[in-house]
mmCIF file of C-alpha atoms in Angstrom:
data_model
loop_
_atom_site.group_PDB
_atom_site.id
_atom_site.type_symbol
_atom_site.label_atom_id
_atom_site.label_comp_id
_atom_site.label_asym_id
_atom_site.label_seq_id
_atom_site.Cartn_x
_atom_site.Cartn_y
_atom_site.Cartn_z
ATOM 1 C CA LEU C 1407 -23.522 -14.488 -7.783
ATOM 2 C CA SER C 1408 -24.977 -11.934 -5.595
ATOM 3 C CA ASN C 1409 -24.023 -8.633 -5.203
ATOM 4 C CA ILE C 1410 -22.311 -9.271 -1.835
ATOM 5 C CA GLU C 1411 -20.463 -12.483 -3.053
ATOM 6 C CA VAL C 1412 -18.864 -10.684 -5.825
ATOM 7 C CA THR C 1413 -17.783 -7.086 -3.908
ATOM 8 C CA ARG C 1414 -16.452 -10.041 -1.302
ATOM 9 C CA ARG C 1415 -14.331 -12.026 -4.307
ATOM 10 C CA THR C 1416 -13.371 -8.168 -5.680
ATOM 11 C CA LEU C 1417 -12.028 -7.592 -1.820
ATOM 12 C CA ASP C 1418 -10.194 -10.452 -1.518
ATOM 13 C CA LEU C 1419 -8.364 -9.599 -4.725
ATOM 14 C CA PHE C 1420 -7.493 -5.980 -4.509
ATOM 15 C CA VAL C 1421 -6.378 -6.117 -0.458
ATOM 16 C CA VAL C 1422 -3.856 -8.859 -1.546
ATOM 17 C CA SER C 1423 -2.983 -7.197 -4.477
ATOM 18 C CA VAL C 1424 -2.485 -4.298 -2.625
ATOM 19 C CA LEU C 1425 -0.224 -5.835 -0.260
ATOM 20 C CA LEU C 1426 1.794 -7.582 -3.004
ATOM 21 C CA ASP C 1427 2.348 -4.152 -4.356
ATOM 22 C CA ALA C 1428 5.358 -2.502 -2.668
ATOM 23 C CA GLY C 1429 8.294 -1.259 -4.934
ATOM 24 C CA ALA C 1430 9.417 -4.014 -7.038
ATOM 25 C CA GLY C 1431 12.671 -2.794 -7.865
ATOM 26 C CA ASN C 1432 13.931 -1.815 -11.501
ATOM 27 C CA VAL C 1433 14.620 -5.301 -13.005
ATOM 28 C CA TRP C 1434 11.832 -7.448 -12.161
ATOM 29 C CA SER C 1435 8.776 -7.920 -14.822
ATOM 30 C CA TYR C 1436 5.984 -9.939 -14.968
ATOM 31 C CA HIS C 1437 5.162 -12.082 -18.775
ATOM 32 C CA ASP C 1438 1.667 -11.695 -19.268
ATOM 33 C CA ALA C 1439 1.160 -14.938 -21.661
ATOM 34 C CA ALA C 1440 -2.775 -13.375 -22.315
ATOM 35 C CA ASN C 1441 -1.332 -10.509 -23.802
ATOM 36 C CA ARG C 1442 2.063 -11.619 -25.015
ATOM 37 C CA GLN C 1443 3.889 -8.474 -22.775
ATOM 38 C CA SER C 1444 6.272 -8.049 -19.870
ATOM 39 C CA ILE C 1445 4.892 -5.781 -17.574
ATOM 40 C CA ASN C 1446 7.287 -4.784 -14.936
ATOM 41 C CA ARG C 1447 6.553 -2.412 -11.427
ATOM 42 C CA SER C 1448 2.959 -1.743 -10.026
ATOM 43 C CA GLU C 1449 1.131 -3.113 -13.292
ATOM 44 C CA GLY C 1450 3.338 -6.458 -13.605
ATOM 45 C CA LEU C 1451 2.847 -7.259 -10.283
ATOM 46 C CA ALA C 1452 -1.050 -6.167 -10.696
ATOM 47 C CA VAL C 1453 -1.118 -8.473 -13.448
ATOM 48 C CA ALA C 1454 0.644 -11.179 -11.594
ATOM 49 C CA SER C 1455 -1.860 -10.816 -8.623
ATOM 50 C CA LEU C 1456 -4.814 -11.408 -10.865
ATOM 51 C CA ASP C 1457 -3.117 -14.447 -12.166
ATOM 52 C CA MET C 1458 -2.642 -16.323 -9.164
ATOM 53 C CA PHE C 1459 -6.060 -15.482 -7.449
ATOM 54 C CA LEU C 1460 -7.659 -16.842 -10.701
ATOM 55 C CA ALA C 1461 -5.130 -19.971 -10.484
ATOM 56 C CA GLY C 1462 -6.795 -20.597 -6.907
ATOM 57 C CA ILE C 1463 -3.103 -19.963 -4.769
ATOM 58 C CA PHE C 1464 -4.598 -17.874 -2.110
ATOM 59 C CA SER C 1465 -7.544 -20.469 -1.882
ATOM 60 C CA SER C 1466 -8.060 -23.785 1.088
ATOM 61 C CA ASP C 1467 -10.444 -24.733 -1.688
ATOM 62 C CA PRO C 1468 -9.720 -26.075 -5.159
ATOM 63 C CA GLU C 1469 -13.530 -26.261 -5.378
ATOM 64 C CA ASP C 1470 -13.909 -22.635 -5.121
ATOM 65 C CA PRO C 1471 -10.279 -20.924 -5.866
ATOM 66 C CA HIS C 1472 -11.548 -17.693 -7.055
ATOM 67 C CA ARG C 1473 -11.280 -16.101 -3.533
ATOM 68 C CA VAL C 1474 -8.300 -15.889 -0.489
ATOM 69 C CA ASP C 1475 -9.032 -16.939 2.601
ATOM 70 C CA ALA C 1476 -6.849 -17.231 5.905
ATOM 71 C CA GLN C 1477 -6.006 -20.715 5.702
ATOM 72 C CA GLY C 1478 -4.975 -20.660 1.945
ATOM 73 C CA LEU C 1479 -2.643 -17.652 3.324
ATOM 74 C CA LEU C 1480 -1.233 -19.405 5.973
ATOM 75 C CA SER C 1481 -0.267 -22.194 3.236
ATOM 76 C CA LEU C 1482 0.990 -19.822 1.188
ATOM 77 C CA THR C 1483 5.053 -20.884 0.588
ATOM 78 C CA VAL C 1484 7.826 -18.367 -1.045
ATOM 79 C CA ASP C 1485 8.369 -20.797 -3.236
ATOM 80 C CA GLN C 1486 4.764 -20.721 -4.352
ATOM 81 C CA LEU C 1487 4.508 -16.691 -4.460
ATOM 82 C CA SER C 1488 8.238 -16.871 -6.160
ATOM 83 C CA THR C 1489 6.283 -19.174 -9.228
ATOM 84 C CA GLY C 1490 3.265 -16.830 -9.234
ATOM 85 C CA LEU C 1491 5.563 -14.104 -9.718
ATOM 86 C CA GLN C 1492 7.969 -15.505 -11.979
ATOM 87 C CA VAL C 1493 11.214 -14.285 -9.646
ATOM 88 C CA SER C 1494 14.157 -15.837 -10.761
ATOM 89 C CA ASP C 1495 18.028 -15.522 -10.990
ATOM 90 C CA THR C 1496 17.691 -13.626 -13.777
ATOM 91 C CA ASN C 1497 14.175 -11.868 -12.528
ATOM 92 C CA PRO C 1498 14.640 -10.825 -9.681
ATOM 93 C CA LEU C 1499 12.002 -8.840 -7.342
ATOM 94 C CA VAL C 1500 12.424 -6.868 -4.365
ATOM 95 C CA GLY C 1501 11.467 -7.914 -0.746
ATOM 96 C CA LEU C 1502 9.746 -11.414 -2.258
ATOM 97 C CA GLU C 1503 10.457 -13.153 1.672
ATOM 98 C CA GLY C 1504 8.535 -9.984 2.723
ATOM 99 C CA ARG C 1505 5.802 -10.026 0.696
ATOM 100 C CA CYS C 1506 5.354 -13.479 1.110
ATOM 101 C CA SER C 1507 5.281 -13.286 5.304
ATOM 102 C CA LEU C 1508 3.446 -10.481 4.870
ATOM 103 C CA LEU C 1509 0.499 -12.402 3.471
ATOM 104 C CA GLN C 1510 1.272 -15.184 6.111
ATOM 105 C CA ARG C 1511 0.400 -12.758 8.855
ATOM 106 C CA LEU C 1512 -2.676 -11.610 6.889
ATOM 107 C CA GLY C 1513 -3.656 -14.955 7.099
ATOM 108 C CA GLN C 1514 -2.935 -15.193 11.224
ATOM 109 C CA THR C 1515 -4.267 -11.661 11.526
ATOM 110 C CA MET C 1516 -7.800 -12.439 10.244
ATOM 111 C CA LEU C 1517 -7.885 -15.022 12.054
ATOM 112 C CA ASP C 1518 -7.573 -13.354 15.307
ATOM 113 C CA SER C 1519 -9.551 -10.234 13.817
ATOM 114 C CA THR C 1520 -13.240 -12.148 13.572
ATOM 115 C CA MET C 1521 -15.471 -8.862 14.400
ATOM 116 C CA PHE C 1522 -13.717 -7.510 11.271
ATOM 117 C CA PHE C 1523 -13.075 -10.292 9.104
ATOM 118 C CA PRO C 1524 -16.713 -12.328 10.313
ATOM 119 C CA THR C 1525 -16.424 -16.012 9.145
ATOM 120 C CA GLN C 1526 -19.564 -17.272 6.701
ATOM 121 C CA ASN C 1527 -21.149 -20.627 6.902
ATOM 122 C CA GLY C 1528 -17.943 -21.548 9.178
ATOM 123 C CA LEU C 1529 -15.422 -21.095 6.462
ATOM 124 C CA PRO C 1530 -12.297 -19.625 6.806
ATOM 125 C CA PRO C 1531 -12.776 -15.459 7.180
ATOM 126 C CA ARG C 1532 -11.443 -14.139 4.490
ATOM 127 C CA PRO C 1533 -10.424 -10.379 3.523
ATOM 128 C CA GLY C 1534 -13.668 -9.877 1.689
ATOM 129 C CA ASN C 1535 -16.143 -10.139 4.959
ATOM 130 C CA LEU C 1536 -14.579 -7.041 6.062
ATOM 131 C CA LEU C 1537 -17.465 -5.948 4.035
ATOM 132 C CA ASP C 1538 -20.621 -7.480 6.287
ATOM 133 C CA TYR C 1539 -18.868 -5.916 9.251
ATOM 134 C CA LEU C 1540 -19.283 -2.224 7.178
ATOM 135 C CA LEU C 1541 -22.728 -3.430 6.306
ATOM 136 C CA SER C 1542 -23.521 -3.764 10.363
ATOM 137 C CA GLN C 1543 -22.101 -0.867 10.943
ATOM 138 C CA SER C 1544 -24.491 1.062 7.475
ATOM 139 C CA SER C 1545 -26.907 3.438 8.394
ATOM 140 C CA ASN C 1546 -29.010 1.916 5.632
ATOM 141 C CA PRO C 1547 -27.444 -1.300 4.101
ATOM 142 C CA ALA C 1548 -30.316 -2.759 2.365
ATOM 143 C CA ALA C 1549 -30.338 0.790 0.363
ATOM 144 C CA GLY C 1550 -27.171 1.130 -0.086
ATOM 145 C CA GLY C 1551 -26.816 3.814 2.655
ATOM 146 C CA SER C 1552 -23.207 5.179 3.874
ATOM 147 C CA VAL C 1553 -20.788 4.328 6.403
ATOM 148 C CA ASP C 1554 -18.692 6.624 8.600
ATOM 149 C CA LEU C 1555 -14.850 6.039 6.892
ATOM 150 C CA ARG C 1556 -13.520 5.311 10.791
ATOM 151 C CA HIS C 1557 -15.713 1.986 10.408
ATOM 152 C CA LEU C 1558 -13.288 0.999 7.332
ATOM 153 C CA TRP C 1559 -10.491 2.701 8.941
ATOM 154 C CA ALA C 1560 -10.754 0.814 12.125
ATOM 155 C CA VAL C 1561 -10.662 -2.392 9.596
ATOM 156 C CA VAL C 1562 -7.695 -1.551 8.490
ATOM 157 C CA ILE C 1563 -5.708 0.300 11.325
ATOM 158 C CA GLU C 1564 -6.614 -2.039 14.282
ATOM 159 C CA GLY C 1565 -7.785 -5.239 12.244
ATOM 160 C CA LEU C 1566 -4.954 -5.498 10.324
ATOM 161 C CA ALA C 1567 -2.450 -4.244 12.697
ATOM 162 C CA GLY C 1568 -0.506 -7.748 13.073
ATOM 163 C CA ILE C 1569 0.335 -7.837 9.478
ATOM 164 C CA TRP C 1570 3.192 -5.309 10.081
ATOM 165 C CA PRO C 1571 6.874 -6.633 10.855
ATOM 166 C CA PRO C 1572 7.884 -6.470 14.423
ATOM 167 C CA THR C 1573 10.740 -4.599 13.638
ATOM 168 C CA ARG C 1574 9.020 -1.697 13.110
ATOM 169 C CA THR C 1575 8.901 1.357 15.307
ATOM 170 C CA LEU C 1576 7.385 0.414 18.543
ATOM 171 C CA LEU C 1577 5.301 2.154 21.116
ATOM 172 C CA ASN C 1578 4.748 0.832 24.883
ATOM 173 C CA GLY C 1579 5.618 -2.702 22.770
ATOM 174 C CA GLN C 1580 3.073 -2.290 20.099
ATOM 175 C CA SER C 1581 4.541 -2.244 16.612
ATOM 176 C CA LEU C 1582 3.168 0.699 14.724
ATOM 177 C CA GLY C 1583 3.602 -0.384 11.218
ATOM 178 C CA ASP C 1584 4.580 2.780 8.538
ATOM 179 C CA VAL C 1585 5.425 5.445 11.423
ATOM 180 C CA TRP C 1586 8.930 6.401 11.972
ATOM 181 C CA VAL C 1587 11.002 8.820 14.062
ATOM 182 C CA CYS C 1588 11.832 11.932 12.468
ATOM 183 C CA PRO C 1589 15.226 13.292 15.021
ATOM 184 C CA SER C 1590 14.742 16.545 13.597
ATOM 185 C CA LEU C 1591 11.554 17.217 15.426
ATOM 186 C CA ALA C 1592 13.497 16.470 19.140
ATOM 187 C CA GLY C 1593 16.142 18.474 18.010
ATOM 188 C CA GLY C 1594 18.795 15.313 17.452
ATOM 189 C CA PRO C 1595 19.871 12.264 16.326
ATOM 190 C CA GLU C 1596 19.865 10.481 19.554
ATOM 191 C CA ALA C 1597 16.046 10.937 19.348
ATOM 192 C CA ALA C 1598 16.103 8.040 16.890
ATOM 193 C CA ALA C 1599 16.285 5.066 18.925
ATOM 194 C CA ARG C 1600 12.820 3.275 17.775
ATOM 195 C CA SER C 1601 12.279 1.163 20.672
ATOM 196 C CA SER C 1602 11.009 3.898 22.783
ATOM 197 C CA PRO C 1603 10.363 7.430 21.265
ATOM 198 C CA GLY C 1604 8.672 9.601 22.078
ATOM 199 C CA VAL C 1605 5.338 10.389 21.009
ATOM 200 C CA ASP C 1606 6.450 13.799 19.689
ATOM 201 C CA GLN C 1607 8.824 12.281 17.459
ATOM 202 C CA LEU C 1608 6.933 10.382 15.089
ATOM 203 C CA VAL C 1609 5.560 10.805 11.356
ATOM 204 C CA PRO C 1610 2.310 8.380 10.832
ATOM 205 C CA PHE C 1611 2.461 7.461 6.964
ATOM 206 C CA HIS C 1612 0.358 4.129 6.584
ATOM 207 C CA LYS C 1613 0.972 4.138 3.209
ATOM 208 C CA LEU C 1614 -0.081 0.905 2.129
ATOM 209 C CA SER C 1615 -2.993 0.802 5.192
ATOM 210 C CA GLN C 1616 -4.608 4.093 3.308
ATOM 211 C CA TRP C 1617 -3.561 2.866 -0.147
ATOM 212 C CA LEU C 1618 -6.090 -0.287 0.848
ATOM 213 C CA THR C 1619 -8.473 2.008 2.230
ATOM 214 C CA TYR C 1620 -8.206 4.545 -0.970
ATOM 215 C CA SER C 1621 -8.803 1.305 -3.254
ATOM 216 C CA VAL C 1622 -10.866 -1.156 -1.367
ATOM 217 C CA MET C 1623 -13.796 1.500 -0.815
ATOM 218 C CA GLU C 1624 -13.896 1.719 -5.186
ATOM 219 C CA PRO C 1625 -16.037 -1.693 -5.383
ATOM 220 C CA ILE C 1626 -17.838 -1.068 -2.307
ATOM 221 C CA THR C 1627 -19.806 1.783 -3.656
ATOM 222 C CA LEU C 1628 -19.579 0.979 -7.475
ATOM 223 C CA ILE C 1629 -21.032 -2.558 -6.288
ATOM 224 C CA MET C 1630 -23.072 -2.490 -3.088
ATOM 225 C CA GLY C 1631 -24.012 1.232 -3.526
ATOM 226 C CA LEU C 1632 -22.518 1.856 0.264
ATOM 227 C CA THR C 1633 -21.028 5.190 0.388
ATOM 228 C CA PHE C 1634 -18.593 6.408 3.075
ATOM 229 C CA ASP C 1635 -18.480 10.131 5.115
ATOM 230 C CA GLY C 1636 -15.483 11.401 5.547
ATOM 231 C CA VAL C 1637 -12.872 10.503 2.876
ATOM 232 C CA GLU C 1638 -11.526 14.124 2.905
ATOM 233 C CA HIS C 1639 -9.352 12.596 6.525
ATOM 234 C CA LEU C 1640 -7.515 10.093 4.138
ATOM 235 C CA THR C 1641 -3.605 11.757 3.314
ATOM 236 C CA GLY C 1642 -1.848 11.863 -0.054
ATOM 237 C CA LEU C 1643 0.241 8.823 -0.340
ATOM 238 C CA PRO C 1644 4.206 8.960 0.628
ATOM 239 C CA GLU C 1645 5.606 6.723 -1.530
ATOM 240 C CA TYR C 1646 8.443 7.273 -3.995
ATOM 241 C CA ARG C 1647 6.546 8.106 -6.950
ATOM 242 C CA ASN C 1648 4.522 11.241 -5.738
ATOM 243 C CA GLY C 1649 7.388 11.751 -3.922
ATOM 244 C CA GLY C 1650 10.153 11.322 -6.816
ATOM 245 C CA LEU C 1651 8.026 14.328 -8.519
ATOM 246 C CA PHE C 1652 9.075 16.853 -6.275
ATOM 247 C CA VAL C 1653 12.477 15.888 -6.088
ATOM 248 C CA ASP C 1654 12.857 15.556 -9.842
ATOM 249 C CA LEU C 1655 10.972 18.916 -10.328
ATOM 250 C CA GLY C 1656 13.322 20.712 -7.821
ATOM 251 C CA VAL C 1657 10.947 21.228 -5.169
ATOM 252 C CA LEU C 1658 12.883 19.478 -2.344
ATOM 253 C CA GLU C 1659 16.150 19.150 -2.456
ATOM 254 C CA LEU C 1660 18.307 16.358 -0.566
ATOM 255 C CA LYS C 1661 20.625 18.504 2.318
ATOM 256 C CA THR C 1662 24.527 18.170 0.987
ATOM 257 C CA ALA C 1663 25.678 16.445 4.080
ATOM 258 C CA THR C 1664 23.178 14.413 3.919
ATOM 259 C CA LEU C 1665 23.361 13.484 -0.162
ATOM 260 C CA ASN C 1666 27.281 12.976 0.657
ATOM 261 C CA ALA C 1667 26.388 10.299 3.601
ATOM 262 C CA ALA C 1668 24.099 8.420 1.325
ATOM 263 C CA GLY C 1669 24.740 4.716 -0.766
ATOM 264 C CA SER C 1670 24.536 4.825 -4.006
ATOM 265 C CA GLY C 1671 21.565 2.939 -6.435
ATOM 266 C CA PRO C 1672 20.115 2.439 -9.322
ATOM 267 C CA ASP C 1673 21.436 5.037 -11.884
ATOM 268 C CA SER C 1674 24.260 6.113 -9.180
ATOM 269 C CA VAL C 1675 21.011 7.984 -7.105
ATOM 270 C CA PRO C 1676 21.341 8.128 -3.449
ATOM 271 C CA SER C 1677 20.389 5.123 -1.328
ATOM 272 C CA PHE C 1678 18.771 5.434 2.075
ATOM 273 C CA ASN C 1679 17.169 2.739 4.676
ATOM 274 C CA VAL C 1680 13.193 3.031 4.600
ATOM 275 C CA ASP C 1681 13.496 4.393 8.482
ATOM 276 C CA ASP C 1682 16.812 7.054 7.058
ATOM 277 C CA PRO C 1683 15.628 10.530 8.997
ATOM 278 C CA ALA C 1684 15.807 11.969 4.922
ATOM 279 C CA VAL C 1685 13.383 9.280 3.806
ATOM 280 C CA VAL C 1686 11.260 10.088 6.472
ATOM 281 C CA GLU C 1687 11.083 13.666 6.244
ATOM 282 C CA TRP C 1688 10.786 13.176 2.258
ATOM 283 C CA ARG C 1689 7.681 11.306 2.836
ATOM 284 C CA ALA C 1690 6.430 13.958 5.250
ATOM 285 C CA LEU C 1691 6.930 16.644 3.169
ATOM 286 C CA THR C 1692 5.204 14.927 0.102
ATOM 287 C CA VAL C 1693 2.275 14.419 2.107
ATOM 288 C CA ILE C 1694 2.126 18.334 2.680
ATOM 289 C CA LEU C 1695 2.978 19.364 -1.034
ATOM 290 C CA LEU C 1696 0.070 16.554 -2.506
ATOM 291 C CA ASP C 1697 -2.695 18.600 -0.245
ATOM 292 C CA LYS C 1698 -1.047 21.977 -1.667
ATOM 293 C CA THR C 1699 -0.838 20.277 -5.167
ATOM 294 C CA ALA C 1700 -4.384 19.409 -4.889
ATOM 295 C CA GLU C 1701 -5.433 23.381 -3.992
ATOM 296 C CA LYS C 1702 -3.755 24.827 -6.718
ATOM 297 C CA VAL C 1703 -5.381 22.388 -9.334
ATOM 298 C CA ARG C 1704 -8.914 22.654 -7.394
ATOM 299 C CA GLY C 1705 -8.003 26.424 -7.990
ATOM 300 C CA ILE C 1706 -7.425 26.390 -11.544
ATOM 301 C CA PHE C 1707 -10.314 24.630 -12.814
ATOM 302 C CA GLY C 1708 -12.616 25.994 -10.342
ATOM 303 C CA LEU C 1709 -13.536 22.523 -8.464
ATOM 304 C CA THR C 1710 -14.138 21.310 -4.891
ATOM 305 C CA SER C 1711 -12.602 18.296 -3.489
ATOM 306 C CA SER C 1712 -15.994 16.913 -3.654
ATOM 307 C CA GLN C 1713 -16.039 17.199 -7.200
ATOM 308 C CA LEU C 1714 -12.424 16.584 -7.395
ATOM 309 C CA PRO C 1715 -11.380 14.295 -4.629
ATOM 310 C CA LEU C 1716 -7.470 13.795 -3.439
ATOM 311 C CA ALA C 1717 -7.821 10.385 -4.709
ATOM 312 C CA GLN C 1718 -8.089 11.460 -8.143
ATOM 313 C CA ILE C 1719 -5.483 13.729 -8.418
ATOM 314 C CA LEU C 1720 -2.882 10.823 -7.227
ATOM 315 C CA GLU C 1721 -4.480 8.456 -9.811
ATOM 316 C CA GLY C 1722 -4.313 11.357 -12.757
ATOM 317 C CA GLY C 1723 -2.191 13.248 -11.959
ATOM 318 C CA THR C 1724 1.225 13.124 -9.388
ATOM 319 C CA TRP C 1725 1.838 9.786 -9.355
ATOM 320 C CA LYS C 1726 1.402 9.613 -13.450
ATOM 321 C CA ALA C 1727 3.437 12.526 -13.719
ATOM 322 C CA GLY C 1728 6.076 10.880 -11.108
ATOM 323 C CA ARG C 1729 6.319 7.744 -13.249
ATOM 324 C CA GLU C 1730 6.928 9.855 -16.578
ATOM 325 C CA ILE C 1731 9.545 12.214 -15.120
ATOM 326 C CA ALA C 1732 11.231 9.592 -13.989
ATOM 327 C CA GLN C 1733 11.435 7.991 -17.130
ATOM 328 C CA ARG C 1734 12.408 10.521 -18.858
ATOM 329 C CA LEU C 1735 15.249 11.588 -16.513
ATOM 330 C CA ARG C 1736 16.519 8.050 -15.668
ATOM 331 C CA PRO C 1737 15.280 5.835 -19.022
ATOM 332 C CA ASP C 1738 17.332 3.013 -18.397
ATOM 333 C CA THR C 1739 15.747 1.772 -15.075
ATOM 334 C CA ARG C 1740 12.928 4.402 -14.750
ATOM 335 C CA GLY C 1741 13.565 4.332 -10.911
ATOM 336 C CA PRO C 1742 12.637 7.786 -8.663
ATOM 337 C CA PRO C 1743 15.337 9.900 -7.872
ATOM 338 C CA ILE C 1744 16.006 8.595 -4.289
ATOM 339 C CA ALA C 1745 16.300 5.129 -4.062
ATOM 340 C CA ILE C 1746 14.953 3.383 -0.616
ATOM 341 C CA ILE C 1747 16.357 0.025 0.798
ATOM 342 C CA SER C 1748 12.935 -1.799 1.733
ATOM 343 C CA ASP C 1749 11.806 -5.440 2.891
ATOM 344 C CA GLY C 1750 8.855 -5.070 -0.087
ATOM 345 C CA THR C 1751 6.420 -4.012 2.977
ATOM 346 C CA VAL C 1752 6.192 -0.745 2.791
ATOM 347 C CA PHE C 1753 6.694 1.098 -0.803
#
């Protein structure tokens, strides 16, 4: 296979894996037959994604199983995904139906966004076809070259806009994805009407979109030699490991009234819907604190943001630390200090 096709297939896998990898809950695990071990949470979902990819569950062509294409995703059923993820009554996965719907919508969205996912040889569009679009925008694709991150962001935020559930925050009738109303910005809870919020009340996170962006840059650079300009404009990821770190360390605390009004999740931690103002504020503060943490870490080691980018601090620092402190404080579930009621399409 050529480097271009190897990269396309890697991107096929990465896009599906990222979209499947919202929080799995505290019970689910995946039995990895090859290594004879059970793996939970993100690692379990990653191995499951790879196994399903290798089995051809996302391809419409049995003769070419190791790829993901629009027709394969559109024909994916909840039962197929449930089997691939080993879901059962005793091994439940949070948001199974939401994950399946997300992948189905990815299939339709690629058919509707052929500018960003240009088809090859009359075949159904694939997530990996985003590479072809980026190469068309590159300064010198034949010799690696570079491309402005805004082109990749356009693929993710515009080309994939159709995958997000229509029940999300709307602005002028347009579903915004991982963008939520923060009533405190408008001074009152009446501002939380999601159907017509003012722009000044909206907080954009795009956690899965940014994670996807971080994820696909790596194989494109390593395999194709194509680099990205403007990576510093990506933010930290406001998800429960990074955010949980700041709660578990006492940097952030829930207000007493908010805590008293919360539901009860696993380990008796407070539980909220994903669009609850407390969760929106928690996630917003997490983004800011990740920037401040990155500045302090770089200062300690005398490194610049180019030498130690935010992505490395997230991967090797805050996310890992958030998981480890959760395991120490809540060994039975290893869950976050605040439980989020989600449909499997946020985090």
